[in-house]
Amino acid sequence: MYLCFYTVLPYFLGLAGKMKIVEEPNTFGLNNPFMAQGNRLQPKVSPAPVSGPAHLHHLAGKCFSLTESMYKYEFCPFHNVTQHEQSFRWNAYSGILGIWQEWEMTNNTFTGMWMRDGDTCGTRNRETKVVLVCSNSSKLVQVSEPSTCIYSLTFETPLVCHPHSLLVYPTLNEKLQKEWDEVEQARYDGLITEQGYNNLLRDVFEDAGLLKSNKVTETVAKAETRSEKHNSLQKCQEDYQKQSEEVARLRALLTLNNISFESQPSTLAQQHQSVYNVLISSVLLKHGCFLCGRRGERCNDSAG
């Protein structure tokens, strides 16, 4: 028996030396296939495309976590931010604090990454601003909630230590750089207001994919306005056609009864009123009466 044990033991030790540690699959905090369907987090929108400084694009596809006060926070650059309660409760909270949308920029500098459209929080959606800070290693170091449903994360990385690492202008292509130059010149020459300057600069950033574009929404709104105008014009034309046909019918009726009418009224409304007055007068005359005063009262027989 002991001989058998010592004979087999080296075999198992050999297998142990060859065993591979399987890490948890990177699912960016969402739709983990090893979790029950009801526990998987369901995002409302898809992340925006990767944008900004090219050297930060290497962070895409990676995730960094931090545990504070029984909660594990996971930041996946250019993807999302999630929160997971570290407890054995059957209904432990897990949620999405934001999905990658756009950059925050001030004075030609990237100042933060905005993760928006997270889980519902009252009447709004949760959102998170991630601030990038220079350090000798990449790690998530701080999480706070400065206001209800709005979170702030501090992410340290050596990728932002260079003085020019977060400049906006170098990330633009030549065409957009030229547009920005023209906007700056127009502002310097006093040709545009401060609001106009900010709007034009936003257009440049939207075209570069640094800000979430509102142009699709505006285009839809304009299309709806055009549709309403088209419908109104079409209805007006249809009404005009019907009224014109009615005027022609009434004129034919008057002509058939040898009743004269004003031939050239200035407007369609006057045409209707003129024809109406003639018709009323003819009817009253046929019944042996005429209009007295403004009320159209029936006259006494002696009045005729």
Short mmCIF file of C-alpha atoms in Angstrom, two decimals, residues 68 71 73 83 93 97 119-122 124-129 142-154:
data_model
loop_
_atom_site.label_atom_id
_atom_site.label_comp_id
_atom_site.label_asym_id
_atom_site.label_seq_id
_atom_site.Cartn_x
_atom_site.Cartn_y
_atom_site.Cartn_z
CA GLU A 68 -13.73 50.36 -1.22
CA TYR A 71 -17.89 47.67 -3.20
CA TYR A 73 -15.37 49.30 -8.81
CA GLN A 83 -19.91 48.64 -9.37
CA TYR A 93 -26.03 45.11 -5.93
CA LEU A 97 -22.09 53.57 -13.47
CA ASP A 119 -28.20 52.40 -14.77
CA THR A 120 -31.30 54.40 -13.92
CA CYS A 121 -31.03 56.43 -10.73
CA GLY A 122 -34.34 58.09 -9.90
CA ARG A 124 -31.77 60.25 -14.45
CA ASN A 125 -29.02 57.83 -15.48
CA ARG A 126 -25.82 57.29 -13.55
CA GLU A 127 -22.69 58.83 -15.04
CA THR A 128 -19.01 58.95 -14.15
CA LYS A 129 -16.12 61.29 -14.85
CA GLN A 142 -10.05 56.69 -5.85
CA VAL A 143 -13.84 56.61 -6.24
CA SER A 144 -16.32 59.16 -4.91
CA GLU A 145 -19.88 60.37 -5.47
CA PRO A 146 -19.72 64.20 -5.35
CA SER A 147 -23.42 64.46 -6.18
CA THR A 148 -26.27 61.97 -6.36
CA CYS A 149 -25.80 59.48 -9.20
CA ILE A 150 -22.69 61.29 -10.51
CA TYR A 151 -19.40 59.58 -9.70
CA SER A 152 -15.76 60.61 -9.89
CA LEU A 153 -12.89 58.18 -10.49
CA THR A 154 -9.17 58.90 -10.36
#
